[in-house]
GROMACS .gro file of C-alpha atoms in nm:
model
  418
    1MET     CA    1  -4.956   0.720  -8.593
    2ARG     CA    2  -5.129   0.897  -8.310
    3PHE     CA    3  -5.428   0.757  -8.122
    4GLN     CA    4  -5.665   0.962  -7.912
    5LEU     CA    5  -5.939   0.826  -7.682
    6SER     CA    6  -6.276   0.978  -7.711
    7ALA     CA    7  -6.462   1.086  -7.398
    8ILE     CA    8  -6.681   0.775  -7.422
    9GLY     CA    9  -6.379   0.550  -7.466
   10LEU     CA   10  -6.210   0.708  -7.163
   11ALA     CA   11  -6.519   0.648  -6.955
   12CYS     CA   12  -6.529   0.281  -7.066
   13ALA     CA   13  -6.163   0.237  -6.979
   14THR     CA   14  -6.239   0.364  -6.634
   15LEU     CA   15  -6.558   0.166  -6.578
   16LEU     CA   16  -6.520  -0.161  -6.767
   17SER     CA   17  -6.827  -0.322  -6.621
   18ALA     CA   18  -7.049  -0.042  -6.745
   19CYS     CA   19  -6.942  -0.116  -7.100
   20GLY     CA   20  -6.948  -0.495  -7.083
   21GLY     CA   21  -6.574  -0.534  -7.146
   22GLY     CA   22  -6.267  -0.656  -6.957
   23GLY     CA   23  -6.329  -0.798  -6.606
   24GLY     CA   24  -6.705  -0.836  -6.594
   25GLY     CA   25  -6.885  -1.111  -6.397
   26GLY     CA   26  -6.845  -1.476  -6.489
   27SER     CA   27  -6.541  -1.698  -6.513
   28GLY     CA   28  -6.330  -1.423  -6.655
   29GLY     CA   29  -6.390  -1.178  -6.368
   30ALA     CA   30  -6.153  -1.054  -6.098
   31VAL     CA   31  -6.047  -1.305  -5.836
   32GLN     CA   32  -6.224  -1.300  -5.501
   33ALA     CA   33  -6.188  -1.516  -5.188
   34ILE     CA   34  -6.424  -1.657  -4.926
   35SER     CA   35  -6.348  -1.659  -4.556
   36PHE     CA   36  -6.533  -1.956  -4.410
   37PRO     CA   37  -6.465  -1.997  -4.035
   38PHE     CA   38  -6.463  -2.354  -3.903
   39PRO     CA   39  -6.822  -2.441  -3.809
   40GLY     CA   40  -6.745  -2.763  -3.615
   41GLY     CA   41  -6.735  -2.836  -3.244
   42ALA     CA   42  -7.096  -2.897  -3.150
   43THR     CA   43  -7.206  -3.251  -3.065
   44VAL     CA   44  -7.511  -3.419  -3.206
   45ALA     CA   45  -7.830  -3.348  -3.011
   46ILE     CA   46  -8.059  -3.597  -2.841
   47PRO     CA   47  -8.356  -3.669  -3.071
   48PRO     CA   48  -8.606  -3.526  -3.136
   49ALA     CA   49  -8.396  -3.214  -3.078
   50ILE     CA   50  -8.155  -3.111  -3.355
   51GLU     CA   51  -7.838  -2.914  -3.291
   52THR     CA   52  -7.794  -2.616  -3.525
   53VAL     CA   53  -7.498  -2.396  -3.614
   54THR     CA   54  -7.508  -2.055  -3.782
   55LEU     CA   55  -7.269  -2.041  -4.078
   56LYS     CA   56  -7.076  -1.715  -4.116
   57ALA     CA   57  -6.876  -1.710  -4.439
   58THR     CA   58  -6.790  -1.379  -4.608
   59ALA     CA   59  -6.673  -1.300  -4.961
   60SER     CA   60  -6.398  -1.047  -5.025
   61SER     CA   61  -6.618  -0.895  -5.297
   62GLY     CA   62  -6.885  -0.816  -5.042
   63GLY     CA   63  -7.137  -1.024  -5.235
   64PRO     CA   64  -7.393  -1.260  -5.076
   65VAL     CA   65  -7.279  -1.610  -4.982
   66THR     CA   66  -7.491  -1.923  -5.015
   67TYR     CA   67  -7.439  -2.261  -4.852
   68ALA     CA   68  -7.498  -2.620  -4.957
   69SER     CA   69  -7.448  -2.951  -4.776
   70ASN     CA   70  -7.245  -3.216  -4.955
   71THR     CA   71  -7.350  -3.478  -4.695
   72PRO     CA   72  -7.728  -3.428  -4.654
   73ASP     CA   73  -7.772  -3.754  -4.462
   74VAL     CA   74  -7.543  -3.613  -4.190
   75CYS     CA   75  -7.614  -3.239  -4.204
   76THR     CA   76  -7.846  -3.009  -4.396
   77VAL     CA   77  -7.849  -2.639  -4.473
   78SER     CA   78  -8.134  -2.388  -4.479
   79GLY     CA   79  -8.016  -2.036  -4.547
   80SER     CA   80  -7.721  -1.993  -4.313
   81THR     CA   81  -7.847  -2.250  -4.060
   82LEU     CA   82  -7.667  -2.583  -4.053
   83SER     CA   83  -7.859  -2.869  -3.890
   84LEU     CA   84  -7.654  -3.154  -3.744
   85LEU     CA   85  -7.864  -3.466  -3.801
   86LYS     CA   86  -7.629  -3.735  -3.672
   87ALA     CA   87  -7.269  -3.802  -3.579
   88GLY     CA   88  -7.029  -3.837  -3.871
   89GLU     CA   89  -6.847  -3.627  -4.132
   90CYS     CA   90  -7.028  -3.312  -4.241
   91SER     CA   91  -6.920  -3.132  -4.558
   92VAL     CA   92  -7.050  -2.782  -4.638
   93THR     CA   93  -6.967  -2.559  -4.932
   94ALA     CA   94  -6.994  -2.181  -4.914
   95SER     CA   95  -7.032  -2.014  -5.256
   96GLN     CA   96  -7.037  -1.665  -5.405
   97ALA     CA   97  -7.181  -1.677  -5.757
   98GLY     CA   98  -7.003  -1.365  -5.884
   99PHE     CA   99  -7.053  -1.006  -5.780
  100GLU     CA  100  -6.997  -0.691  -5.984
  101ASP     CA  101  -6.660  -0.744  -6.157
  102TYR     CA  102  -6.566  -1.055  -5.951
  103GLY     CA  103  -6.584  -1.412  -6.073
  104PRO     CA  104  -6.754  -1.694  -5.877
  105VAL     CA  105  -6.578  -1.864  -5.586
  106SER     CA  106  -6.648  -2.142  -5.338
  107GLU     CA  107  -6.489  -2.279  -5.021
  108ARG     CA  108  -6.555  -2.612  -4.853
  109GLN     CA  109  -6.540  -2.710  -4.487
  110LEU     CA  110  -6.521  -3.073  -4.376
  111PHE     CA  111  -6.553  -3.158  -4.009
  112VAL     CA  112  -6.666  -3.435  -3.776
  113ILE     CA  113  -6.985  -3.410  -3.574
  114PRO     CA  114  -6.889  -3.598  -3.257
  115LYS     CA  115  -7.115  -3.821  -3.054
  116ARG     CA  116  -7.216  -3.704  -2.710
  117PRO     CA  117  -6.984  -3.814  -2.429
  118GLN     CA  118  -7.084  -4.053  -2.156
  119MET     CA  119  -6.914  -4.179  -1.842
  120ILE     CA  120  -6.893  -4.523  -1.683
  121VAL     CA  121  -6.834  -4.569  -1.311
  122PHE     CA  122  -6.668  -4.907  -1.257
  123ARG     CA  123  -6.499  -4.938  -0.920
  124ASN     CA  124  -6.246  -5.211  -0.862
  125PRO     CA  125  -6.392  -5.471  -0.622
  126GLY     CA  126  -6.041  -5.528  -0.484
  127ALA     CA  127  -5.831  -5.840  -0.435
  128GLN     CA  128  -6.027  -6.165  -0.436
  129ALA     CA  129  -5.957  -6.503  -0.282
  130LEU     CA  130  -5.923  -6.794  -0.524
  131ASP     CA  131  -6.236  -6.987  -0.437
  132THR     CA  132  -6.560  -7.103  -0.592
  133GLN     CA  133  -6.756  -6.798  -0.480
  134GLN     CA  134  -6.861  -6.596  -0.783
  135LEU     CA  135  -6.834  -6.217  -0.787
  136VAL     CA  136  -7.113  -5.993  -0.912
  137LEU     CA  137  -6.964  -5.699  -1.102
  138THR     CA  138  -7.124  -5.357  -1.078
  139ALA     CA  139  -7.085  -5.063  -1.314
  140THR     CA  140  -7.313  -4.776  -1.410
  141SER     CA  141  -7.343  -4.539  -1.704
  142ASP     CA  142  -7.433  -4.179  -1.634
  143LEU     CA  143  -7.701  -4.226  -1.900
  144GLY     CA  144  -7.860  -4.511  -1.710
  145ARG     CA  145  -7.780  -4.749  -1.997
  146PRO     CA  146  -7.681  -5.114  -1.942
  147VAL     CA  147  -7.310  -5.189  -1.912
  148THR     CA  148  -7.156  -5.510  -2.044
  149PHE     CA  149  -6.854  -5.691  -1.901
  150ALA     CA  150  -6.582  -5.899  -2.067
  151SER     CA  151  -6.267  -6.071  -1.944
  152THR     CA  152  -5.945  -6.030  -2.141
  153THR     CA  153  -5.771  -6.286  -1.916
  154PRO     CA  154  -5.988  -6.598  -1.962
  155SER     CA  155  -5.728  -6.828  -1.805
  156VAL     CA  156  -5.759  -6.633  -1.476
  157CYS     CA  157  -6.126  -6.533  -1.480
  158THR     CA  158  -6.433  -6.548  -1.700
  159VAL     CA  159  -6.750  -6.339  -1.714
  160SER     CA  160  -7.107  -6.435  -1.794
  161GLY     CA  161  -7.339  -6.137  -1.788
  162SER     CA  162  -7.227  -5.952  -1.475
  163THR     CA  163  -7.100  -6.261  -1.291
  164MET     CA  164  -6.726  -6.321  -1.268
  165THR     CA  165  -6.583  -6.669  -1.205
  166LYS     CA  166  -6.231  -6.705  -1.059
  167LEU     CA  167  -6.019  -6.975  -1.223
  168ALA     CA  168  -5.655  -6.928  -1.121
  169ASN     CA  169  -5.404  -6.714  -0.934
  170GLY     CA  170  -5.319  -6.405  -1.137
  171MET     CA  171  -5.440  -6.064  -1.247
  172CYS     CA  172  -5.797  -6.071  -1.378
  173SER     CA  173  -5.859  -5.796  -1.632
  174ILE     CA  174  -6.223  -5.693  -1.677
  175THR     CA  175  -6.356  -5.440  -1.929
  176ALA     CA  176  -6.684  -5.264  -1.862
  177GLN     CA  177  -6.832  -5.113  -2.179
  178GLN     CA  178  -7.137  -4.920  -2.290
  179ASP     CA  179  -7.211  -4.903  -2.664
  180GLY     CA  180  -7.352  -4.555  -2.711
  181GLY     CA  181  -7.520  -4.618  -3.048
  182ASP     CA  182  -7.573  -4.332  -3.293
  183ILE     CA  183  -7.589  -4.055  -3.034
  184TYR     CA  184  -7.341  -4.138  -2.757
  185ALA     CA  185  -6.974  -4.235  -2.773
  186THR     CA  186  -6.888  -4.593  -2.686
  187THR     CA  187  -6.703  -4.587  -2.353
  188SER     CA  188  -6.508  -4.853  -2.167
  189VAL     CA  189  -6.322  -4.884  -1.836
  190VAL     CA  190  -6.070  -5.156  -1.750
  191LYS     CA  191  -6.007  -5.283  -1.397
  192ASN     CA  192  -5.735  -5.527  -1.292
  193ILE     CA  193  -5.844  -5.750  -1.004
  194PRO     CA  194  -5.582  -5.960  -0.817
  195ILE     CA  195  -5.692  -6.321  -0.770
  196GLY     CA  196  -5.549  -6.551  -0.503
  197THR     CA  197  -5.177  -6.494  -0.446
  198GLU     CA  198  -5.154  -6.210  -0.699
  199LYS     CA  199  -5.095  -5.858  -0.565
  200SER     CA  200  -5.156  -5.516  -0.712
  201PRO     CA  201  -4.851  -5.300  -0.786
  202ALA     CA  202  -4.719  -5.107  -0.486
  203LEU     CA  203  -4.795  -4.735  -0.487
  204THR     CA  204  -4.547  -4.508  -0.308
  205PHE     CA  205  -4.686  -4.209  -0.122
  206THR     CA  206  -4.342  -4.111   0.005
  207THR     CA  207  -4.002  -4.279   0.018
  208GLY     CA  208  -3.901  -4.089   0.331
  209PHE     CA  209  -3.804  -3.745   0.455
  210LYS     CA  210  -3.571  -3.486   0.307
  211ASP     CA  211  -3.575  -3.290   0.631
  212ALA     CA  212  -3.804  -3.244   0.931
  213PHE     CA  213  -4.064  -3.055   0.728
  214ASN     CA  214  -4.052  -3.207   0.380
  215THR     CA  215  -4.070  -3.551   0.222
  216ASN     CA  216  -3.822  -3.664  -0.041
  217GLU     CA  217  -4.097  -3.598  -0.296
  218GLY     CA  218  -4.148  -3.236  -0.185
  219GLY     CA  219  -4.464  -3.285   0.019
  220ALA     CA  220  -4.501  -3.081   0.337
  221VAL     CA  221  -4.481  -3.248   0.679
  222ASN     CA  222  -4.671  -3.060   0.947
  223GLY     CA  223  -4.702  -3.148   1.314
  224TYR     CA  224  -4.995  -3.000   1.503
  225ALA     CA  225  -5.075  -3.014   1.874
  226GLY     CA  226  -5.197  -2.818   2.172
  227VAL     CA  227  -5.369  -2.834   2.511
  228ASN     CA  228  -5.594  -2.601   2.702
  229LEU     CA  229  -5.301  -2.513   2.931
  230ASN     CA  230  -5.100  -2.333   2.661
  231GLY     CA  231  -5.361  -2.172   2.439
  232TRP     CA  232  -5.443  -2.482   2.232
  233TRP     CA  233  -5.136  -2.470   2.010
  234CYS     CA  234  -4.768  -2.568   2.018
  235ASN     CA  235  -4.651  -2.247   2.182
  236GLY     CA  236  -4.299  -2.380   2.235
  237TRP     CA  237  -4.403  -2.724   2.352
  238CYS     CA  238  -4.357  -2.896   2.013
  239ASP     CA  239  -4.041  -3.054   1.874
  240GLN     CA  240  -4.023  -3.180   1.514
  241VAL     CA  241  -3.685  -3.327   1.415
  242LEU     CA  242  -3.535  -3.569   1.165
  243ALA     CA  243  -3.309  -3.826   1.327
  244GLY     CA  244  -2.985  -3.950   1.176
  245ASP     CA  245  -3.149  -4.280   1.077
  246GLY     CA  246  -3.404  -4.097   0.864
  247SER     CA  247  -3.692  -4.127   1.110
  248LEU     CA  248  -3.913  -3.829   1.183
  249ASN     CA  249  -3.995  -3.754   1.546
  250PHE     CA  250  -4.278  -3.523   1.643
  251THR     CA  251  -4.314  -3.460   2.018
  252PHE     CA  252  -4.558  -3.250   2.216
  253ASN     CA  253  -4.466  -3.198   2.582
  254THR     CA  254  -4.747  -3.096   2.815
  255LYS     CA  255  -4.566  -2.908   3.091
  256LEU     CA  256  -4.701  -2.839   3.438
  257SER     CA  257  -4.534  -2.596   3.678
  258ALA     CA  258  -4.672  -2.778   3.983
  259PRO     CA  259  -4.787  -3.130   4.075
  260TYR     CA  260  -5.094  -3.243   3.887
  261ASP     CA  261  -5.407  -3.150   4.085
  262GLY     CA  262  -5.651  -3.371   3.897
  263SER     CA  263  -5.805  -3.091   3.693
  264TRP     CA  264  -5.913  -3.154   3.334
  265ILE     CA  265  -5.653  -3.140   3.059
  266GLY     CA  266  -5.783  -3.137   2.702
  267GLY     CA  267  -5.566  -3.159   2.394
  268TYR     CA  268  -5.501  -3.277   2.042
  269TYR     CA  269  -5.197  -3.409   1.856
  270GLY     CA  270  -5.111  -3.525   1.506
  271LEU     CA  271  -4.878  -3.529   1.208
  272HIS     CA  272  -4.975  -3.449   0.848
  273VAL     CA  273  -4.775  -3.588   0.556
  274LEU     CA  274  -4.879  -3.443   0.220
  275ALA     CA  275  -4.845  -3.600  -0.123
  276GLY     CA  276  -4.544  -3.519  -0.340
  277GLY     CA  277  -4.524  -3.152  -0.434
  278LEU     CA  278  -4.816  -3.050  -0.211
  279LYS     CA  279  -4.771  -2.784   0.054
  280GLU     CA  280  -5.140  -2.769   0.140
  281LEU     CA  281  -5.475  -2.902   0.023
  282SER     CA  282  -5.684  -2.692  -0.212
  283LYS     CA  283  -5.923  -2.466  -0.026
  284THR     CA  284  -6.147  -2.407  -0.328
  285GLY     CA  285  -6.196  -2.743  -0.496
  286THR     CA  286  -6.085  -3.101  -0.546
  287THR     CA  287  -5.717  -3.176  -0.486
  288VAL     CA  288  -5.600  -3.396  -0.772
  289SER     CA  289  -5.243  -3.462  -0.654
  290GLY     CA  290  -5.174  -3.781  -0.463
  291VAL     CA  291  -5.201  -4.157  -0.490
  292ARG     CA  292  -5.497  -4.318  -0.669
  293ILE     CA  293  -5.607  -4.652  -0.528
  294ASP     CA  294  -5.717  -4.926  -0.767
  295ALA     CA  295  -5.709  -5.274  -0.614
  296GLN     CA  296  -5.440  -5.205  -0.351
  297ALA     CA  297  -5.537  -5.374  -0.026
  298ALA     CA  298  -5.351  -5.195   0.254
  299ALA     CA  299  -5.174  -4.883   0.374
  300LYS     CA  300  -4.823  -4.965   0.499
  301PHE     CA  301  -4.591  -4.760   0.722
  302LYS     CA  302  -4.344  -4.790   1.011
  303LEU     CA  303  -4.438  -4.626   1.340
  304ALA     CA  304  -4.330  -4.609   1.705
  305GLN     CA  305  -4.448  -4.427   2.022
  306ASN     CA  306  -4.285  -4.304   2.341
  307ALA     CA  307  -4.309  -4.534   2.644
  308GLU     CA  308  -4.500  -4.282   2.857
  309TRP     CA  309  -4.785  -4.257   2.609
  310ILE     CA  310  -4.804  -4.635   2.580
  311SER     CA  311  -4.816  -4.661   2.960
  312THR     CA  312  -5.140  -4.464   2.969
  313GLY     CA  313  -5.318  -4.753   2.794
  314SER     CA  314  -5.492  -4.492   2.577
  315ASN     CA  315  -5.235  -4.482   2.303
  316ALA     CA  316  -5.441  -4.554   1.991
  317VAL     CA  317  -5.332  -4.368   1.679
  318ASN     CA  318  -5.585  -4.276   1.411
  319VAL     CA  319  -5.450  -4.322   1.060
  320ASP     CA  320  -5.647  -4.085   0.839
  321LEU     CA  321  -5.622  -4.088   0.461
  322ILE     CA  322  -5.728  -3.738   0.357
  323LEU     CA  323  -5.885  -3.747   0.013
  324GLY     CA  324  -5.902  -3.487  -0.261
  325HIS     CA  325  -6.282  -3.484  -0.220
  326PHE     CA  326  -6.352  -3.118  -0.133
  327VAL     CA  327  -6.672  -2.994   0.030
  328LEU     CA  328  -6.783  -2.664   0.176
  329LYS     CA  329  -6.906  -2.794   0.510
  330ASP     CA  330  -7.220  -2.615   0.623
  331GLY     CA  331  -7.180  -2.412   0.307
  332LYS     CA  332  -6.883  -2.214   0.437
  333ASP     CA  333  -6.592  -2.418   0.576
  334ALA     CA  334  -6.339  -2.590   0.348
  335CYS     CA  335  -6.339  -2.961   0.424
  336ASN     CA  336  -6.193  -3.281   0.277
  337VAL     CA  337  -6.349  -3.623   0.318
  338SER     CA  338  -6.122  -3.876   0.493
  339VAL     CA  339  -6.120  -4.247   0.574
  340ARG     CA  340  -5.981  -4.383   0.901
  341GLY     CA  341  -5.809  -4.685   1.048
  342THR     CA  342  -5.649  -4.729   1.392
  343VAL     CA  343  -5.326  -4.883   1.525
  344LYS     CA  344  -5.160  -4.910   1.868
  345PRO     CA  345  -4.784  -4.873   1.816
  346THR     CA  346  -4.506  -5.002   2.040
  347THR     CA  347  -4.186  -4.831   2.151
  348VAL     CA  348  -3.996  -5.014   1.875
  349ALA     CA  349  -4.038  -4.897   1.517
  350THR     CA  350  -4.274  -5.154   1.369
  351ASP     CA  351  -4.419  -5.212   1.024
  352TYR     CA  352  -4.796  -5.173   1.024
  353SER     CA  353  -5.051  -5.261   0.759
  354VAL     CA  354  -5.403  -5.119   0.770
  355ALA     CA  355  -5.656  -5.290   0.544
  356LEU     CA  356  -5.816  -5.031   0.318
  357LYS     CA  357  -6.145  -5.217   0.300
  358GLY     CA  358  -6.156  -5.216   0.680
  359MET     CA  359  -6.136  -4.837   0.699
  360THR     CA  360  -6.439  -4.624   0.779
  361ILE     CA  361  -6.533  -4.267   0.702
  362GLY     CA  362  -6.335  -4.044   0.938
  363GLU     CA  363  -6.460  -3.703   0.817
  364SER     CA  364  -6.779  -3.686   0.612
  365CYS     CA  365  -6.783  -3.304   0.578
  366GLY     CA  366  -7.158  -3.320   0.636
  367LEU     CA  367  -7.225  -3.563   0.352
  368THR     CA  368  -7.436  -3.872   0.409
  369ASP     CA  369  -7.424  -4.232   0.288
  370LEU     CA  370  -7.055  -4.221   0.200
  371ASP     CA  371  -6.879  -4.553   0.137
  372ALA     CA  372  -6.510  -4.560   0.234
  373TRP     CA  373  -6.402  -4.794  -0.048
  374ASN     CA  374  -6.591  -4.592  -0.309
  375GLU     CA  375  -6.427  -4.273  -0.184
  376LEU     CA  376  -6.085  -4.437  -0.214
  377GLN     CA  377  -6.168  -4.540  -0.569
  378ASP     CA  378  -6.300  -4.201  -0.675
  379TYR     CA  379  -6.048  -3.956  -0.524
  380ALA     CA  380  -5.674  -3.925  -0.474
  381ILE     CA  381  -5.517  -3.976  -0.132
  382SER     CA  382  -5.363  -3.632  -0.093
  383GLN     CA  383  -5.254  -3.648   0.269
  384VAL     CA  384  -5.178  -3.916   0.528
  385SER     CA  385  -5.229  -3.809   0.889
  386PHE     CA  386  -5.138  -3.981   1.215
  387GLY     CA  387  -5.330  -3.845   1.513
  388ALA     CA  388  -5.367  -3.929   1.880
  389ALA     CA  389  -5.705  -4.078   1.963
  390SER     CA  390  -5.612  -3.974   2.319
  391MET     CA  391  -5.284  -3.798   2.392
  392ASN     CA  392  -5.071  -3.850   2.700
  393THR     CA  393  -5.177  -3.621   2.986
  394THR     CA  394  -5.101  -3.850   3.283
  395VAL     CA  395  -4.762  -4.027   3.261
  396SER     CA  396  -4.465  -3.800   3.323
  397SER     CA  397  -4.108  -3.820   3.194
  398THR     CA  398  -3.984  -3.585   3.469
  399PRO     CA  399  -4.018  -3.566   3.849
  400LEU     CA  400  -4.378  -3.510   3.954
  401GLU     CA  401  -4.302  -3.176   4.123
  402LYS     CA  402  -4.304  -3.027   3.772
  403PRO     CA  403  -4.436  -3.307   3.550
  404THR     CA  404  -4.394  -3.319   3.171
  405TYR     CA  405  -4.626  -3.547   2.978
  406PRO     CA  406  -4.472  -3.629   2.638
  407THR     CA  407  -4.672  -3.748   2.337
  408ARG     CA  408  -4.441  -3.858   2.055
  409LEU     CA  409  -4.465  -4.045   1.728
  410THR     CA  410  -4.167  -4.170   1.533
  411LEU     CA  411  -4.243  -4.220   1.166
  412THR     CA  412  -3.993  -4.392   0.942
  413GLY     CA  413  -4.058  -4.379   0.566
  414PRO     CA  414  -4.172  -4.500   0.326
  415ILE     CA  415  -4.551  -4.486   0.323
  416THR     CA  416  -4.692  -4.718   0.058
  417PHE     CA  417  -5.014  -4.883  -0.058
  418GLN     CA  418  -5.035  -5.241  -0.183
   0.00000   0.00000   0.00000
């Protein structure tokens, strides 16, 4: 038997939807898909403001897409605008009801609306004597909200309100917390405070020197010196060597070609030791590499001087801890805030300990009201520098017909903080 399509039948076979057959709209239509990009990421706004997100789903059929919230207490939809009412899980469904010869389709997105972040500043008050004197704890939230304190070591210390009571030798662990409520994330900071005979863990800045210009940890070691007589730089008068015992010697020799005539000699001298892996400090922003002080009490190192420098009586050495705190001084010059202590070494390599809480601001970079302990808490120690408060320009190591005035430091690693 032979069948033959009429012209009308052929047209219907070609355009099913025009004839109401085959793949028309409804559940029996052709399959379509919805592309519904992830709408999450935004945090909840501060009331009365409401954070909104524009939804951008598309259907492969090209038909219009509608949206509905499945969690209207958390987020609502008007048109393509999603309003984030509060933190929590938001569920939104994008739907296409059917278009031309395509059946209906929907796609759901589920995401978390996060609370807004907040930050707590809680600086460690440092090691405390075991006595009856109570300690007032201080912490601040960047939102200006009250911070609560709690001890997790009640046998060593307790807290009532913001007052800490010391009970025994040991490590006192205090948590500062701010409960952010519905809008802000709850944030906490823990500080470990040594009480009595307890000590904080030792932090190692360097274990020693790989060679004359590098620490074992890969930090650069740079001597710097100069006087007005030689163009204010080393110019052949510097000597930086690593001795066989592992000690680093940096010498600057001020050389005169005739007996000293009493004229003014001005100069500078010092030795920079950078943190592991650092060859220089950042010139564009905060340096994050280095040692971070918590409750460590002192900087410790072994140092010696040459006898001539000591004989001048003006042989103080400034110990500068150069911090990662970067500032453009006067709006143009790269500068790092530093804190300073001072020692007077002997000719014999001696262990020195400089109390961190006794240090003062050495370089403020033009900033005012800086607190040395706060700076140590907030920024890494990225460089340790030893500099002459007054270099040797009077006591010679050679005959006075052509005197040489040596200024030399001998630094034997390690450099630690505890």
